[in-house]
Tab-separated table of C-alpha atoms in Angstrom:
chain	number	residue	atom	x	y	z
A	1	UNK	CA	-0.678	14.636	-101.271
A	2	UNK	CA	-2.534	13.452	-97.860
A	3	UNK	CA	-2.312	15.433	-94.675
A	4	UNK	CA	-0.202	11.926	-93.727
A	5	UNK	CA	2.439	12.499	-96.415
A	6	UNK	CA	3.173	16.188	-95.315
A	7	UNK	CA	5.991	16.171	-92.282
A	8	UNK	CA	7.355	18.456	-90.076
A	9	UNK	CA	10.909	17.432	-89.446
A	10	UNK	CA	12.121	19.046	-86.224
A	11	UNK	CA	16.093	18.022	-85.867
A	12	UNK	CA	17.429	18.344	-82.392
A	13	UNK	CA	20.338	20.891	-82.175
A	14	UNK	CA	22.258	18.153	-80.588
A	15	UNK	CA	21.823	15.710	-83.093
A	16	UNK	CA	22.831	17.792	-85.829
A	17	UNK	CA	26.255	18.903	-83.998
A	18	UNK	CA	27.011	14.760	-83.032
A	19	UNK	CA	26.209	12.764	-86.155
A	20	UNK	CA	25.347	15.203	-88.842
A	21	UNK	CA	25.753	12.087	-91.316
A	22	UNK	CA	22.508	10.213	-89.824
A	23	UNK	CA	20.542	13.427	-89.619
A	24	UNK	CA	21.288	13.654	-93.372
A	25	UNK	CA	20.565	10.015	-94.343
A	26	UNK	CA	17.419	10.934	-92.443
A	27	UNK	CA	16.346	13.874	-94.453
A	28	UNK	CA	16.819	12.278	-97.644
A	29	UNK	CA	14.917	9.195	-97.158
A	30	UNK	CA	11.858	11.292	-95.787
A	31	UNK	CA	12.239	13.640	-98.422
A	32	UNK	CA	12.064	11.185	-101.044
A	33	UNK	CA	8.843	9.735	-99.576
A	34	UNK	CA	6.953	12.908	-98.197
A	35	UNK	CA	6.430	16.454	-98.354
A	36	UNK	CA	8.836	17.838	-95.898
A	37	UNK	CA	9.172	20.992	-93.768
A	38	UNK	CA	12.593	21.124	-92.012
A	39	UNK	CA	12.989	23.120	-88.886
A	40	UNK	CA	16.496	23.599	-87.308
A	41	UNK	CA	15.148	24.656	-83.315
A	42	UNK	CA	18.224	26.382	-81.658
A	43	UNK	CA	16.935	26.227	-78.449
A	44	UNK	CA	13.648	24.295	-75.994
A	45	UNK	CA	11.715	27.559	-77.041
A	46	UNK	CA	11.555	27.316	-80.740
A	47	UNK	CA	11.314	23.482	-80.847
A	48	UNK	CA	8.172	23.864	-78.839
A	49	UNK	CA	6.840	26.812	-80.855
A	50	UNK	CA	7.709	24.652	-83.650
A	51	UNK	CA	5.797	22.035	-82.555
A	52	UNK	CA	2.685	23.669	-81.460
A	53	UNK	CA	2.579	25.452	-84.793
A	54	UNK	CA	2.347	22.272	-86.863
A	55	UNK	CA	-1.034	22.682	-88.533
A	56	UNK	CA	-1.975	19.746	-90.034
A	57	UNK	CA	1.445	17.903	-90.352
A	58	UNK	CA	2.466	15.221	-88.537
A	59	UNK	CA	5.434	15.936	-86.447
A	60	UNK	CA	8.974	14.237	-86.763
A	61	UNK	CA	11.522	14.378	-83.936
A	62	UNK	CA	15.073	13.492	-84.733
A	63	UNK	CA	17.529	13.094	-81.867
A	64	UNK	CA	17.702	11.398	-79.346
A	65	UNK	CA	15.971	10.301	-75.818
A	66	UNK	CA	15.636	13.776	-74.421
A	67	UNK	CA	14.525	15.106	-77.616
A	68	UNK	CA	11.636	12.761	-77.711
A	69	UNK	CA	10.933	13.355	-74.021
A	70	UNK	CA	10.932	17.243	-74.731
A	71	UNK	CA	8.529	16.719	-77.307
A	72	UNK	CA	6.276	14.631	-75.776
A	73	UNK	CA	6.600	16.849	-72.546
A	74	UNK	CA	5.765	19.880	-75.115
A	75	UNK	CA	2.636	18.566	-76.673
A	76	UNK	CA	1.012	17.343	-72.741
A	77	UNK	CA	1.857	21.088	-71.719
A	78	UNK	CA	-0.029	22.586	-74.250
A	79	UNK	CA	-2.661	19.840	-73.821
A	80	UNK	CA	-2.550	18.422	-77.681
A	81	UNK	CA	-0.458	15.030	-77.444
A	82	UNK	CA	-3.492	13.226	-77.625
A	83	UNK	CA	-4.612	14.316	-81.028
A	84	UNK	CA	-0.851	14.139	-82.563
A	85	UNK	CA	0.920	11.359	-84.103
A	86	UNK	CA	4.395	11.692	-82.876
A	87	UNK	CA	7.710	10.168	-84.657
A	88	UNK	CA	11.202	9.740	-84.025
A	89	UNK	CA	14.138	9.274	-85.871
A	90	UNK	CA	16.700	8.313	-83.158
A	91	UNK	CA	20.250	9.943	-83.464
A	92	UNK	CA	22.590	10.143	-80.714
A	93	UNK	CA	26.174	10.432	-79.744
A	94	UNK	CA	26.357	6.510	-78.304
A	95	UNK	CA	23.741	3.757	-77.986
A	96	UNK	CA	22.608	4.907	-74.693
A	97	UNK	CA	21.422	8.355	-75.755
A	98	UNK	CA	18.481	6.133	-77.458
A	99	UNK	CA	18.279	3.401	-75.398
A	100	UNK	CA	14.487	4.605	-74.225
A	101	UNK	CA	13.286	4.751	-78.130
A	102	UNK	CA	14.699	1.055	-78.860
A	103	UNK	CA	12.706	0.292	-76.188
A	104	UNK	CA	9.659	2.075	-77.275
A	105	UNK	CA	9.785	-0.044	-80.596
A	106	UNK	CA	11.366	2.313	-83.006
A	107	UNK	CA	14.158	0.451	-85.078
A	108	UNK	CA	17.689	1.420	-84.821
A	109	UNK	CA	19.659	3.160	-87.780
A	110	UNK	CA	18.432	6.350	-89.303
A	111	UNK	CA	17.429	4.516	-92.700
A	112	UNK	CA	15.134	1.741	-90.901
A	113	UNK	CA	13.976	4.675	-89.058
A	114	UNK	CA	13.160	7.101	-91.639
A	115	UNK	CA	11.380	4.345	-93.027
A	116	UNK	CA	8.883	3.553	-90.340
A	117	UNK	CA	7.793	6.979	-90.224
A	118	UNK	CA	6.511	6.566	-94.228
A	119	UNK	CA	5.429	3.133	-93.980
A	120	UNK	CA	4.357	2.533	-90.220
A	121	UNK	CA	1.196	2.689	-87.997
A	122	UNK	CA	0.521	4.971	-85.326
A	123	UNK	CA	0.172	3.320	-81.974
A	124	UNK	CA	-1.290	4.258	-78.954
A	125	UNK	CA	0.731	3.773	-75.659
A	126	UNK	CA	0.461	4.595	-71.900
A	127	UNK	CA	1.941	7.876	-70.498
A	128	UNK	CA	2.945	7.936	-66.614
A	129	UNK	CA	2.482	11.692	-65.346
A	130	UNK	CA	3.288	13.115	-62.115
A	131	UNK	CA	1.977	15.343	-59.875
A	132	UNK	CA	4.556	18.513	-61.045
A	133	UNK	CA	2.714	17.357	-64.401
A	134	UNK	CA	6.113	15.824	-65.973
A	135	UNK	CA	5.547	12.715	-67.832
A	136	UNK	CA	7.630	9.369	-67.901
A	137	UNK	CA	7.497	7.451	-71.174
A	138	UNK	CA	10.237	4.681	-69.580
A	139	UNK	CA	10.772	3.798	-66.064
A	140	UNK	CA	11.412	6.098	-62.840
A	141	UNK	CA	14.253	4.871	-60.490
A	142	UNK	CA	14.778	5.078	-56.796
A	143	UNK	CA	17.751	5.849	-56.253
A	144	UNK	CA	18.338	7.702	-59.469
A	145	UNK	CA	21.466	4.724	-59.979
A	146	UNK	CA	22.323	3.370	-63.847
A	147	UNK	CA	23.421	5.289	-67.325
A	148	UNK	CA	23.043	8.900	-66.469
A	149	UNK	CA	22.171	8.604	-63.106
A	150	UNK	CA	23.996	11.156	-61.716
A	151	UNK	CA	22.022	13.974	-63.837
A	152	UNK	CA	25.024	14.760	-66.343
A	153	UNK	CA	25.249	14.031	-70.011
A	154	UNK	CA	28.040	10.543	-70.095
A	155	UNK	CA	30.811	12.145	-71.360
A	156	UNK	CA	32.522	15.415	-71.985
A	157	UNK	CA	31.966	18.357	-69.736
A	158	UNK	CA	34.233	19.672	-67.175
A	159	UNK	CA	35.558	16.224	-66.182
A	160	UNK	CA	36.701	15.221	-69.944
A	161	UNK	CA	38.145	18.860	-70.498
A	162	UNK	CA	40.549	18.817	-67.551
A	163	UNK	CA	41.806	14.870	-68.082
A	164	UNK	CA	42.866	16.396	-71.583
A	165	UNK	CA	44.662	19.343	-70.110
A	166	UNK	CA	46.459	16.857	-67.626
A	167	UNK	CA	48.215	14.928	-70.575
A	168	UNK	CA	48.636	17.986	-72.655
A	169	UNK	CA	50.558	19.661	-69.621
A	170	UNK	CA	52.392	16.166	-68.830
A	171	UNK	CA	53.460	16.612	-72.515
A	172	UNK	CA	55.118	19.915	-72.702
A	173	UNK	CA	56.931	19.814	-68.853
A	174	UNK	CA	58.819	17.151	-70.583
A	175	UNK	CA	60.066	19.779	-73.320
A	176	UNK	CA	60.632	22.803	-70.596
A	177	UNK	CA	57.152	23.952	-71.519
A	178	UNK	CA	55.003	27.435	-70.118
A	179	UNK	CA	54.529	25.297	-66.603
A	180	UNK	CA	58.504	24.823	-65.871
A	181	UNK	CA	59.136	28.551	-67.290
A	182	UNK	CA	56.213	30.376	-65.450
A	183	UNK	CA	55.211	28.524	-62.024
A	184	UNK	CA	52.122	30.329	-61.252
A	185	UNK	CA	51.223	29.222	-64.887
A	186	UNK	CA	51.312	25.727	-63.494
A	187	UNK	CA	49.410	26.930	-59.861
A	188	UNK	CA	46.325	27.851	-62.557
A	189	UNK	CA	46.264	24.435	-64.288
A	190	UNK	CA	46.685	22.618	-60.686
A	191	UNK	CA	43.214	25.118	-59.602
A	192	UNK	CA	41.496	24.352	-62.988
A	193	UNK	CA	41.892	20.378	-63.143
A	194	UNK	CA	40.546	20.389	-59.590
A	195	UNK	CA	37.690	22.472	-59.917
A	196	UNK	CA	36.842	20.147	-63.304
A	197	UNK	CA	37.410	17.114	-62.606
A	198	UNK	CA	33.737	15.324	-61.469
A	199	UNK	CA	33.126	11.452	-61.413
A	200	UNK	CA	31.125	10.153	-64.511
A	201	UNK	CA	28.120	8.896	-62.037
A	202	UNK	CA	26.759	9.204	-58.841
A	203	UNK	CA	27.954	7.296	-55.760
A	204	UNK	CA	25.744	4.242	-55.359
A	205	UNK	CA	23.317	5.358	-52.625
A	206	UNK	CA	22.642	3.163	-49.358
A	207	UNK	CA	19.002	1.825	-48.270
A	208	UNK	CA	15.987	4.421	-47.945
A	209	UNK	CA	13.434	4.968	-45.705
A	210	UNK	CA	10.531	5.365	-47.838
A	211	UNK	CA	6.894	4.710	-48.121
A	212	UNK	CA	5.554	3.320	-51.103
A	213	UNK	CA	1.562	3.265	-51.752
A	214	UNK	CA	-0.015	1.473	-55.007
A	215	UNK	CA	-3.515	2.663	-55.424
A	216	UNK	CA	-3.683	3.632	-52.023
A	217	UNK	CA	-2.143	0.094	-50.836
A	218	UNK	CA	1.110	0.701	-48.441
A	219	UNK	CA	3.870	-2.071	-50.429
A	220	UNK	CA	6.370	-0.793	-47.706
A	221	UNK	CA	6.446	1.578	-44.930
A	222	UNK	CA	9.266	3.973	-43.103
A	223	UNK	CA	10.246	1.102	-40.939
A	224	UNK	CA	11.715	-1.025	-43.708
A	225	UNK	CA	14.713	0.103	-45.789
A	226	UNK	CA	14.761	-0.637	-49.582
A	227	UNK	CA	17.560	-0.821	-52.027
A	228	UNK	CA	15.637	0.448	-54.545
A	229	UNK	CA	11.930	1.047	-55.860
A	230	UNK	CA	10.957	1.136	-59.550
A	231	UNK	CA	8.002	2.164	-61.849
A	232	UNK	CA	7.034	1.510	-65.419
A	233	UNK	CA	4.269	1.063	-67.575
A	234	UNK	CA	2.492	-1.945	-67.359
A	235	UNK	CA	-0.128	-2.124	-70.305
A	236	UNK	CA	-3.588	-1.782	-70.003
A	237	UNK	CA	-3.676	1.438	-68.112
A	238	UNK	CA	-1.163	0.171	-65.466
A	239	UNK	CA	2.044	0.718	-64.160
A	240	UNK	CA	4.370	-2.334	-63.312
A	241	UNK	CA	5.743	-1.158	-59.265
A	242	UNK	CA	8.607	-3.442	-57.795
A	243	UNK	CA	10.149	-2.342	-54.345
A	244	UNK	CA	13.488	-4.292	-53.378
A	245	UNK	CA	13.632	-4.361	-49.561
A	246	UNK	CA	17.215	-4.126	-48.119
A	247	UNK	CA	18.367	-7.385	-46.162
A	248	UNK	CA	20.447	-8.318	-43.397
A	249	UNK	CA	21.552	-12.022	-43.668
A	250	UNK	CA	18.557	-13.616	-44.999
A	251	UNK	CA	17.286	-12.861	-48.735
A	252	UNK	CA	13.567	-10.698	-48.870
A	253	UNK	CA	11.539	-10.867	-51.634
A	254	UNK	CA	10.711	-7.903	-53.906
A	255	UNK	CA	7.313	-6.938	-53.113
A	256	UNK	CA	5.881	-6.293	-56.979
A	257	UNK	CA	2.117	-4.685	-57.702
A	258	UNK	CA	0.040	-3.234	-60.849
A	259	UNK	CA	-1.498	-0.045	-60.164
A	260	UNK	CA	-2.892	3.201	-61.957
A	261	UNK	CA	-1.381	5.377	-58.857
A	262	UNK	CA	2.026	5.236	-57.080
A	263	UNK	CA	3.303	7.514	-54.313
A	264	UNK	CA	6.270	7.120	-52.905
A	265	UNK	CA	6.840	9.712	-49.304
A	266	UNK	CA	9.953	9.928	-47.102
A	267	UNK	CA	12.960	11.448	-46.293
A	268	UNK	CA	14.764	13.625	-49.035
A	269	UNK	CA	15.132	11.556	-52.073
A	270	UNK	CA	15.839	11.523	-55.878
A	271	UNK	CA	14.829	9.606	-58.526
A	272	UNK	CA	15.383	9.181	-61.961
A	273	UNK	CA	12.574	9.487	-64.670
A	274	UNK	CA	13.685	8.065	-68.196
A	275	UNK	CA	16.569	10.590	-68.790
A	276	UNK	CA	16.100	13.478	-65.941
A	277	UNK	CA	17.677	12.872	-62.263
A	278	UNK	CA	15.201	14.964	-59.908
A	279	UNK	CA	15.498	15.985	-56.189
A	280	UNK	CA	15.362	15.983	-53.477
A	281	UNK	CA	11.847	15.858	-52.867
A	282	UNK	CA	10.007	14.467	-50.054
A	283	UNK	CA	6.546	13.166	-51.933
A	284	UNK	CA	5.521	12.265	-55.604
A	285	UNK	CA	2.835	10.686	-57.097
A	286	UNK	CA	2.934	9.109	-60.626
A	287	UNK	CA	-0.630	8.512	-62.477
A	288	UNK	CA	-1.320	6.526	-65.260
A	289	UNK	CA	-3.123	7.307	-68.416
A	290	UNK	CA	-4.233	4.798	-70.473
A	291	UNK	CA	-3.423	5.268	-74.255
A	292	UNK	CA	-2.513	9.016	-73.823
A	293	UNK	CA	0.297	9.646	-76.849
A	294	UNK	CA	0.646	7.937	-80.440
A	295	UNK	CA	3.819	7.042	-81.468
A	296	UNK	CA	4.759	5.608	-84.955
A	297	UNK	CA	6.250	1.934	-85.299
A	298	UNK	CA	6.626	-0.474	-87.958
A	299	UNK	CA	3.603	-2.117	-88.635
């Protein structure tokens, strides 16, 4: 059996706990088809060591987006993603959780998947990196606006937990519950939904005062406010950079450039990269390597 045919299938902790069904489906159609080592990471740490410790086999990620982003950020740290072949089987909780792998070309269900790691080609794409050495495989947004744009995981968390406690207390008060018979019981509940409750995304932001340089070439400059600026890979060693100037009354034009280098300087801002909501910062610069990671796709 070829160093090709021998796979080390890392499953994301987060996979396994939201569609253990898929992450199953995946394991048995590799299995059949390769020699398979299966690690179960329960934290970043071990699926890094995990990763680094390969050997010769070729590296299998399934989850979803931030799984692949960890990975990829995990092989540029340690200064070997250009000499691995990286695939991903993409499981998440909704659609959106692997929105950025669609995108990247790798099909959608875990069987199609599964199968373009076996029978696909490995194929080089661009990698945007920034100056804190983090690396972009999508897009980076200014403001940090659309699915996840407020940092947070859609779904669940604090928010989710107290809108169930609300109809579960609504419920019992009807019946003379614990509330009506204890009232500091219902004091608590009042403090906890409170102290939960968070929107699902971020306000939208108003217009920015930022400076945005391609290559060295101001696009736009502190004096003109823009709704929003945006960078993604381009092809060919480029990124694709498209600032929206804000308007009063009459219509402006986005102002759209290629480039291998983008800063973007100002006032505190955030942005979004792929996934992760950063900020504030007040200056970053996003470089472009040509062909930096291989990624496996149906040929």
């Amino acid at each position: 059996m070829s160093a090709r045919d021998q796979l080390l299938v890392v499953i994301d902790p987060v996979a396994r706990r939201t569609d253990g069904e898929s992450v199953r489906i995946a394991k048995d159609v590799l299995g059949a088809g390769a020699g398979v080592k299966l690690c179960l990471p329960e934290g970043p740490e071990e699926f890094t060591k995990a990763l680094v410790r390969r050997g010769a086999r070729r590296p299998v990620v399934v989850g979803d987006d931030r799984a692949l982003l960890r990975a990829v950020s995990a092989l540029h740290r340690e200064r070997v993603l250009g000499s691995a072949v990286l695939s991903v089987v993409p499981v998440g909780q909704a659609a959106a959780a692997v929105r950025l792998a669609r995108e990247l070309g790798v099909p959608a269900g875990a069987v199609a998947a599964a199968r373009a790691v076996l029978e696909g080609a490995p194929r080089r794409l661009d990698l945007i990196v920034d100056d804190r050495d983090g690396v972009v495989l999508g897009d980076v947004r200014i403001p940090p606006v659309g699915p996840g744009g407020d940092g947070r995981d859609a779904g669940g968390g604090a928010g989710t937990g107290a809108g169930g406690d609300t109809g579960h207390a609504g419920g019992s008060a009807g019946g003379g519950g614990a509330g009506e018979r204890h009232p500091w019981l219902r004091t608590c509940q009042s403090l906890v939904r409170t102290l939960g409750v968070r929107p699902s995304r971020a306000a939208p932001a108003g217009p920015s005062r930022l400076r945005v340089e391609a290559d060295g070439v101001t696009l736009v400059d502190l004096d003109q406010p823009v709704e929003g600026v945006y960078v993604r890979p381009g092809g060919g060693g480029f990124a694709r950079v498209e600032v929206l100037p804000a308007s009063v009354g009459a219509q402006i034009a986005p102002v759209r450039a290629r480039a291998r280098s983008v800063t973007v300087s100002g006032p505190d801002f955030r942005y979004r990269a792929d996934t992760l909501v950063t900020g504030p910062v007040r200056s970053r610069t996003w470089q472009v390597r040509a062909q930096a990671w291989r990624l496996t796709l149906p040929r």
